[in-house]
Tab-separated table of C-alpha atoms and ligand atoms in Angstrom:
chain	number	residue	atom	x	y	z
A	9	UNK	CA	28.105	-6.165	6.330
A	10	UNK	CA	28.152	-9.568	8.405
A	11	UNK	CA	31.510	-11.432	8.413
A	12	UNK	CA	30.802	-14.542	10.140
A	13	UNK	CA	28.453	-16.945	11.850
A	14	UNK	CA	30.046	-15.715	15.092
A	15	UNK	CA	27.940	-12.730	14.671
A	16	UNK	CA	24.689	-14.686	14.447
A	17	UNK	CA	22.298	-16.363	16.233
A	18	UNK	CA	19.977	-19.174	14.809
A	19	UNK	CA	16.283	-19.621	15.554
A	20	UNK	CA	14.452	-21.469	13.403
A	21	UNK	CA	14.932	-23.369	10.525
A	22	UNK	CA	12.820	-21.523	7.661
A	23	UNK	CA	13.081	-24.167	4.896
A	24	UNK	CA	15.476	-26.634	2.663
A	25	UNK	CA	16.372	-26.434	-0.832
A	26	UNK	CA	18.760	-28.081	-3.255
A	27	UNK	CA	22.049	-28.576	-1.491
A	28	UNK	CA	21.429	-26.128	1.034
A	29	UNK	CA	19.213	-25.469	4.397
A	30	UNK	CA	17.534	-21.508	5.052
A	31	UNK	CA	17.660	-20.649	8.840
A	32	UNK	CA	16.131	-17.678	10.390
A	33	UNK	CA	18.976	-15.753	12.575
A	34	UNK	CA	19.639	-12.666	14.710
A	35	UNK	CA	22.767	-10.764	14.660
A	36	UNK	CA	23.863	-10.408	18.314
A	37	UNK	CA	24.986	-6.746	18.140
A	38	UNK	CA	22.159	-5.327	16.790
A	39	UNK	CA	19.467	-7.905	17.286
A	40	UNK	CA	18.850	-7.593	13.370
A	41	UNK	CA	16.839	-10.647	12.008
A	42	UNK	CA	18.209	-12.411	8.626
A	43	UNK	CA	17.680	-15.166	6.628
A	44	UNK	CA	21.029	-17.225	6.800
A	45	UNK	CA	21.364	-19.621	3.379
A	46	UNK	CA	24.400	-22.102	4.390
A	47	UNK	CA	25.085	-24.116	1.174
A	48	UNK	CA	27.432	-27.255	1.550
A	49	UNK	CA	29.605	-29.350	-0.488
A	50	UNK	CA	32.951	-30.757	-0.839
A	51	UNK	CA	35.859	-29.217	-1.413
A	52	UNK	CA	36.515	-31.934	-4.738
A	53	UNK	CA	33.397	-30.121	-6.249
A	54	UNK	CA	35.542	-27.145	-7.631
A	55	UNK	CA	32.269	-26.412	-9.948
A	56	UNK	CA	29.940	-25.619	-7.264
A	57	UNK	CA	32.475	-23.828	-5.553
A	58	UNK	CA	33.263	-21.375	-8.637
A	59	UNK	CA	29.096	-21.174	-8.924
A	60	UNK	CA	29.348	-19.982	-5.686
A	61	UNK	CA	31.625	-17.815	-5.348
A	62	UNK	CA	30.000	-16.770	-8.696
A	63	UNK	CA	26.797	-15.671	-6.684
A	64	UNK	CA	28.556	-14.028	-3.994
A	65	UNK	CA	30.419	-11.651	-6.149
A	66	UNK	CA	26.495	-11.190	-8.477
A	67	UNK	CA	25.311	-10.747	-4.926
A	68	UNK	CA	27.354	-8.076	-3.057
A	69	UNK	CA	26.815	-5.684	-6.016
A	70	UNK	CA	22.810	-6.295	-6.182
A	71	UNK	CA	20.616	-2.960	-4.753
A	72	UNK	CA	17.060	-2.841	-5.887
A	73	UNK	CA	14.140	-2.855	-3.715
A	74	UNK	CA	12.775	-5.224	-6.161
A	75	UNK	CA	15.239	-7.953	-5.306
A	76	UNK	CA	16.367	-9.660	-2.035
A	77	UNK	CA	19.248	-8.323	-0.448
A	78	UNK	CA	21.918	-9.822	0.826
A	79	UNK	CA	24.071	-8.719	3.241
A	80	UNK	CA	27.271	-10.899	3.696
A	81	UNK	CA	28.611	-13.713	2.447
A	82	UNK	CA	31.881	-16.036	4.125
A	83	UNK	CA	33.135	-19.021	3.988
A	84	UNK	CA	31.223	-21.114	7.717
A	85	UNK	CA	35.027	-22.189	8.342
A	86	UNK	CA	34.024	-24.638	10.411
A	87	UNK	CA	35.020	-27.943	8.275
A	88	UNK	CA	38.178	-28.614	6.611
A	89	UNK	CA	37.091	-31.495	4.131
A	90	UNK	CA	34.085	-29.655	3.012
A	91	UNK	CA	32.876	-25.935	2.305
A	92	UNK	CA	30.010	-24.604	3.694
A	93	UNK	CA	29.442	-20.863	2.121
A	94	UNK	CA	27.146	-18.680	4.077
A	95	UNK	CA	24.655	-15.934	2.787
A	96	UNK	CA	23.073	-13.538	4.745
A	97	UNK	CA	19.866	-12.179	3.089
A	98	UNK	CA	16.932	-9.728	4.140
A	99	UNK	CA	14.763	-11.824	5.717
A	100	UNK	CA	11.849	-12.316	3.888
A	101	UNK	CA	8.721	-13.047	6.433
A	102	UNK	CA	5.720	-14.067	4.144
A	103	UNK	CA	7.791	-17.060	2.804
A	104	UNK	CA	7.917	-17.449	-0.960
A	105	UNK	CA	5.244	-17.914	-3.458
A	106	UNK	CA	5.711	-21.729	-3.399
A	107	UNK	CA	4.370	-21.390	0.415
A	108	UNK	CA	1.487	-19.332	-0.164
A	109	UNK	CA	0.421	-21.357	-3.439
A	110	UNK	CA	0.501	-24.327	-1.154
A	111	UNK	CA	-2.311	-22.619	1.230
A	112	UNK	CA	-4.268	-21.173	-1.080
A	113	UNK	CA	-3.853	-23.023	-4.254
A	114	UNK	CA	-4.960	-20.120	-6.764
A	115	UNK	CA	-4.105	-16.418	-6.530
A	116	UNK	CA	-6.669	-13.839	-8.507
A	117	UNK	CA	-5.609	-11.765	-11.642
A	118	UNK	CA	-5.195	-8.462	-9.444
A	119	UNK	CA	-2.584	-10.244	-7.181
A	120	UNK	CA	-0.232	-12.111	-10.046
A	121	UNK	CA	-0.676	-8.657	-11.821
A	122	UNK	CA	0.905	-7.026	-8.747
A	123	UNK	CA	3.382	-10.049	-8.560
A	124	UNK	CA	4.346	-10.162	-12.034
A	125	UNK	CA	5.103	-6.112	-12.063
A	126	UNK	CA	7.222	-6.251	-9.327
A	127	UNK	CA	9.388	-9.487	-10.964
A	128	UNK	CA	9.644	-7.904	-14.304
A	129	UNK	CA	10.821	-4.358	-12.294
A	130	UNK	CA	13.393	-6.777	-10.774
A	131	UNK	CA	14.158	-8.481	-13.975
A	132	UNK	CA	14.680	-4.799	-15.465
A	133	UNK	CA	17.248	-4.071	-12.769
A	134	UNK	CA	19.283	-7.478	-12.941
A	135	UNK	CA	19.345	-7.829	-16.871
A	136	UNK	CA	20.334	-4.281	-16.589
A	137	UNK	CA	23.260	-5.505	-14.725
A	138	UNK	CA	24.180	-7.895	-17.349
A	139	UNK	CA	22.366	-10.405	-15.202
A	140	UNK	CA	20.947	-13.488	-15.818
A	141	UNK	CA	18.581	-14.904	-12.947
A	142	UNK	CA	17.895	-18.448	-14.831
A	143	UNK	CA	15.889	-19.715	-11.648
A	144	UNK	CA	12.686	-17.878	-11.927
A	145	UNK	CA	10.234	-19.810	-10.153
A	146	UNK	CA	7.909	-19.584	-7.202
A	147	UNK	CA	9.794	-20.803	-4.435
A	148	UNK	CA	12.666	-18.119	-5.446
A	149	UNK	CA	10.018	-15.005	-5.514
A	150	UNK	CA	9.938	-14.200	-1.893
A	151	UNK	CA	7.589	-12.235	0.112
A	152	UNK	CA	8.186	-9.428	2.873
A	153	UNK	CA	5.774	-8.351	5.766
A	154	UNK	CA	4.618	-6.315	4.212
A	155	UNK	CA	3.536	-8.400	1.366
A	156	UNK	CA	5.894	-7.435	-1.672
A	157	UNK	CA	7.310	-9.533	-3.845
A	158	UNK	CA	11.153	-9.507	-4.810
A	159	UNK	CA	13.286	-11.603	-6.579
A	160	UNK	CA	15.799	-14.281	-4.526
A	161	UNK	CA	18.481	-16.800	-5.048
A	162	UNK	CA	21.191	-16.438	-7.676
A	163	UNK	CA	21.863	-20.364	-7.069
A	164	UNK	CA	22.347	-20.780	-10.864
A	165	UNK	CA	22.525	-17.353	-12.400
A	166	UNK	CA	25.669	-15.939	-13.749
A	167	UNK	CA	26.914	-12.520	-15.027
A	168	UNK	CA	26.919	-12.226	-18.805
A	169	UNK	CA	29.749	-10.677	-19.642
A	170	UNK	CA	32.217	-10.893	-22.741
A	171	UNK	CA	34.942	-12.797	-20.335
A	172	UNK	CA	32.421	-16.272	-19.638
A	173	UNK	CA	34.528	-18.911	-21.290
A	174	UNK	CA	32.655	-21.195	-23.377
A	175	UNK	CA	30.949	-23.925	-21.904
A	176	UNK	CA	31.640	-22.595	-18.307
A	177	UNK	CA	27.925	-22.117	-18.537
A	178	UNK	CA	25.532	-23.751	-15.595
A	179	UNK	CA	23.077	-26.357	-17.173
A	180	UNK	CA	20.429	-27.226	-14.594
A	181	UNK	CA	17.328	-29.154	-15.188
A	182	UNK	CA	14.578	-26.961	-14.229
A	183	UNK	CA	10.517	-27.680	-14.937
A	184	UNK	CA	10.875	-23.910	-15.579
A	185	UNK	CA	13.715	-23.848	-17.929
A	186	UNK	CA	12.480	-22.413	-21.739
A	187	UNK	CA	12.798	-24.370	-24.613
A	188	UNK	CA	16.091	-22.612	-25.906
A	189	UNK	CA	17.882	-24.094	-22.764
A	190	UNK	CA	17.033	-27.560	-23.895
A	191	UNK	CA	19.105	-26.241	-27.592
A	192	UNK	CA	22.757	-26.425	-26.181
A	193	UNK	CA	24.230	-26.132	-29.377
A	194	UNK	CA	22.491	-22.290	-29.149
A	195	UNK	CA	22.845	-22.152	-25.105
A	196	UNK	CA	26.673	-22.771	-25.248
A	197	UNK	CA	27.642	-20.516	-28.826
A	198	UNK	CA	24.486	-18.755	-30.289
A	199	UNK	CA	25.558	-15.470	-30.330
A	200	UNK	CA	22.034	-13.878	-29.571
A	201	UNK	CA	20.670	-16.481	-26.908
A	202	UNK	CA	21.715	-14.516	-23.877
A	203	UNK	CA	19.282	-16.025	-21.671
A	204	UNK	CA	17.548	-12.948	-21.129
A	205	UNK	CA	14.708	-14.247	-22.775
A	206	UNK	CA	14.481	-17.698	-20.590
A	207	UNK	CA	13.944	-15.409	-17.476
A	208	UNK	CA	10.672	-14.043	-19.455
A	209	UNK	CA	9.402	-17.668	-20.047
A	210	UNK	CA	10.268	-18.792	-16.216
A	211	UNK	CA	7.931	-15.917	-15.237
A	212	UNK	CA	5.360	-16.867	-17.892
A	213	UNK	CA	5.669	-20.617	-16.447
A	214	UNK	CA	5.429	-19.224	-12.832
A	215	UNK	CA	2.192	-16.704	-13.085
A	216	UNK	CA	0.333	-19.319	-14.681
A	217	UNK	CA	1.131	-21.484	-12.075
A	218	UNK	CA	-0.397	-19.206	-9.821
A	219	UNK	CA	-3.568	-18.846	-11.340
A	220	UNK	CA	-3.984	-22.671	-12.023
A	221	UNK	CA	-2.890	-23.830	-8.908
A	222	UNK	CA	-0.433	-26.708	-10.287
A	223	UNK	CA	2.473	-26.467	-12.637
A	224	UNK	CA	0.959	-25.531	-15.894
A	225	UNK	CA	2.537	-27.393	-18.256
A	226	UNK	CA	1.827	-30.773	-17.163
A	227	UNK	CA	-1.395	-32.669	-16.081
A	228	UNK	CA	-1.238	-32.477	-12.481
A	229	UNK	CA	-0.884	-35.871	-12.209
A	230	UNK	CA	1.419	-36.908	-14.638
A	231	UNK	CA	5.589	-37.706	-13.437
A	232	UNK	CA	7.663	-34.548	-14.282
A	233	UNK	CA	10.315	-36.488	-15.468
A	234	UNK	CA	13.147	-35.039	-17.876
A	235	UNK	CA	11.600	-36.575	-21.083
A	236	UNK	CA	7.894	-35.984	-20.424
A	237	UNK	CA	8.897	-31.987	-19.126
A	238	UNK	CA	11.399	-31.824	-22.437
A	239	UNK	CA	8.197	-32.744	-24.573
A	240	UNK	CA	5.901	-30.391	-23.039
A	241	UNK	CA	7.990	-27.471	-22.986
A	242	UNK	CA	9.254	-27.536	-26.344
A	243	UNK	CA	6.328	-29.684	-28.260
A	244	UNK	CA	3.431	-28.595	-26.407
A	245	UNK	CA	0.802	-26.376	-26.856
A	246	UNK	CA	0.916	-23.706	-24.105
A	247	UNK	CA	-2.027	-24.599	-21.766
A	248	UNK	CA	-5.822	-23.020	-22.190
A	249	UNK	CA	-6.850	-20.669	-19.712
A	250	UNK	CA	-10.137	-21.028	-18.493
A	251	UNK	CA	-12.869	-18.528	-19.521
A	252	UNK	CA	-12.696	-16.526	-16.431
A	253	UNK	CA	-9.269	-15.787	-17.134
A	254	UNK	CA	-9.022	-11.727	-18.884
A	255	UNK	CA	-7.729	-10.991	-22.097
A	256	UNK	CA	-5.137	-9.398	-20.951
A	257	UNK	CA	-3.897	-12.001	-18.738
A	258	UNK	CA	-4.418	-14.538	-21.721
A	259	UNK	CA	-2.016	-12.288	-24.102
A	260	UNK	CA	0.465	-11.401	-21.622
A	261	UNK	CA	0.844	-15.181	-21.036
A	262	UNK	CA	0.575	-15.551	-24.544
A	263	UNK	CA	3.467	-13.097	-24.785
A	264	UNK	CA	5.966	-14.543	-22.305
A	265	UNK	CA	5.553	-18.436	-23.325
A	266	UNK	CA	6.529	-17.546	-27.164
A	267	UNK	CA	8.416	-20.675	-27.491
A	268	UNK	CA	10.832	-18.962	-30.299
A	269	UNK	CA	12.926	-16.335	-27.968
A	270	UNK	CA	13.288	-14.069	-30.886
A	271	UNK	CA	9.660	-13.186	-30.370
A	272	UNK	CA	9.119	-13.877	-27.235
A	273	UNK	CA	7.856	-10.459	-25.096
A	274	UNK	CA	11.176	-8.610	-23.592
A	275	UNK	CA	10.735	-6.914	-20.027
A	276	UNK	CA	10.225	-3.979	-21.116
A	277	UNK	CA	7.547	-4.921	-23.700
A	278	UNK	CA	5.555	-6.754	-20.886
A	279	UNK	CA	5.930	-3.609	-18.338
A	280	UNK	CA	4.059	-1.662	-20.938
A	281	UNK	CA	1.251	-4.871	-21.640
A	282	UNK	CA	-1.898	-3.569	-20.128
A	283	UNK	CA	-1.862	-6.878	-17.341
A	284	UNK	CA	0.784	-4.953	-15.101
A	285	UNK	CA	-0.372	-1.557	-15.696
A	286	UNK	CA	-4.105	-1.464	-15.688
A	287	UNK	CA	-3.920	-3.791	-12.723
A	288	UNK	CA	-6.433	-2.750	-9.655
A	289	UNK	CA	-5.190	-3.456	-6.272
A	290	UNK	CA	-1.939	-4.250	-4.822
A	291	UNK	CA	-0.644	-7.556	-3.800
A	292	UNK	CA	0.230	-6.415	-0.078
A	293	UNK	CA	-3.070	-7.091	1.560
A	294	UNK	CA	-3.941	-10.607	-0.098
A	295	UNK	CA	-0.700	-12.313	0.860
A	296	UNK	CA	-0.872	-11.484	4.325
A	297	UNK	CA	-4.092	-12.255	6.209
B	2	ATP	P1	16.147	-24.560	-4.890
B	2	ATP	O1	17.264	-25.029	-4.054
B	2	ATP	O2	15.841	-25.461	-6.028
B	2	ATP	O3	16.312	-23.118	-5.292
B	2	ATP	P2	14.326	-23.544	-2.956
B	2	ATP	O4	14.291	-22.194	-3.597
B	2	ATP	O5	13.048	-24.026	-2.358
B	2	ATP	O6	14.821	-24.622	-3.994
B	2	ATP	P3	16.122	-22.436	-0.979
B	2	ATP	O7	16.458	-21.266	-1.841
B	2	ATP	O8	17.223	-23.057	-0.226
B	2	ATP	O9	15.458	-23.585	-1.844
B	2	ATP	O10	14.993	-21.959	0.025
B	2	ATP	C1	14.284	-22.866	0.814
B	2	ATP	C2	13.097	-22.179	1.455
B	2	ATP	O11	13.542	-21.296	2.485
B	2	ATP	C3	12.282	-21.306	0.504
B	2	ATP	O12	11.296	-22.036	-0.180
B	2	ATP	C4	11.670	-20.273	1.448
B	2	ATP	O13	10.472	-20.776	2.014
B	2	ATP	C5	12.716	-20.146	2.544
B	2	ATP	N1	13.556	-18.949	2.344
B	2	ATP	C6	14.589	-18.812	1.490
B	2	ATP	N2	15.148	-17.598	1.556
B	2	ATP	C7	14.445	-16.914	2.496
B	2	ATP	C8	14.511	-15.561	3.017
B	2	ATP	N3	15.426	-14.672	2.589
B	2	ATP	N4	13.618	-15.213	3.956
B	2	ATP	C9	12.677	-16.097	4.388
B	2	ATP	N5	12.549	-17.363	3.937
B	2	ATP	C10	13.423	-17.777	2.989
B	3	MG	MG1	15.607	-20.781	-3.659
């Protein structure tokens, strides 16, 4: 377990998200390399804080090959009018999915197969937990050297547990967010709506991606604005898949963009549907040369 920034070493700065900056460090004892998440914000913004510290505890009990792990997380220390809360993760060399999409533009069936196995096995394991990931996208699925997959970044997700007050819940605006999120009446007191299901969609959202090339559920160049994303995710008609796409990949999307949750495919129905398990090479390979 790492305690402190004392104990590390930056190199290189590996990329910048929402309210936070991703370094690549060394521990000095051991020479270890990490990823090293360093979220700020002030000290006013008791929200973020309790989302934090939210993730930290999610985080410290998270142990699944499938998933990123982390292994620390302190306060930086170094500023008293603002917070700056550290994460040390398993450093995660291929980048995420975002990255590779952005060099290659399209992946092939046998690869988002592979990719979409491995995120359900991870789903398995967290909603076994009682977690909720709600930030399934492809800048969060993360890639190792040697080439697999795994689930990051519990920026938003939350333990679902009986002691969650009411409207304590996190409310992002995400282009991947499933059409139940944009229902807050059912987000905030439906007693059946426990987000499971939006993870599903998000990964429905995010292979399709893949094999398009662009976010699928707008024209590629139309503004993803709140209104126009709103309308397509809850009006629209999921996209059509070319002709070269399989049958199988064309009902297992089918399966995890059911717009009603009730019937939407659960993890374990889509780790049975014949697109993960008849798939024919693994992802390893493809993501790395
Ligand atoms: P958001 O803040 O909306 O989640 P994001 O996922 O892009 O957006 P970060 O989670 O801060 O933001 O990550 C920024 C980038 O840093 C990622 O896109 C990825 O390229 C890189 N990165 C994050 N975690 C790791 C890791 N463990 N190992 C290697 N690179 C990482
Ligand atoms: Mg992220």
């Amino acid at each position: 377990d790492i305690k402190g920034l004392a104990e590390l070493e930056k190199l290189a700065v590996l990329g910048h998200g929402n309210g936070g900056t991703v370094y690549k460090v060394r521990q000095r004892r051991s020479s270890s390399i990490y990823a090293l998440k360093v979220l700020r914000f002030d000290h006013d913004a008791i929200g973020i804080w309790h989302q934090a510290g939210r993730e930290a505890e999610i985080l410290k009990r998270v142990d699944s090959q499938f998933v990123v792990r982390c292994h620390g997380v302190f306060d930086s220390g170094t500023d008293a009018d603002s917070g700056e809360l550290c994460f040390v993760m398993e450093y995660m060399e291929g980048g995420s999915l975002h990255d590779v999409l952005r060099l290659r533009r399209r992946l092939p069936e046998s690869v988002i197969s592979d990719v979409a196995r491995r995120v359900l096995e991870g789903l398995k394991y967290l909603h076994g937990m009682k977690i909720v990931h709600r930030d399934i996208k492809p800048s969060n699925l993360l890639i190792n050297g040697k080439g697999e997959v795994k689930i990051a970044d519990f920026g938003v997700s939350q333990v679902v547990a009986g002691s969650l007050e009411a409207g304590d819940s996190y409310v992002g605006t995400s282009a991947y967010m499933s059409p139940e999120r944009f229902d807050s009446e059912k987000w905030n007191g439906g007693p059946n709506d426990d987000g499971f299901a939006g993870d599903v969609w998000a990964l429905g959202v995010t292979m399709l991606e893949c094999y398009m090339g662009h976010f699928p559920l707008i024209a590629p160049g139309q503004k993803p604005d709140w209104a126009t994303l709103m309308c397509a995710i809850c009006f629209g008609e999921p996209p059509k898949l070319v002709e070269t796409a399989s049958p199988d990949f064309e009902s297992f999307i089918q399966r995890c963009l059911e717009k009603d949750w009730r019937n939407r495919g659960t993890v374990l129905e889509l780790l049975s549907h014949p697109f993960v398990t008849k798939r024919c090479t693994s992802a390893g390979g493809l993501f790395l040369g």
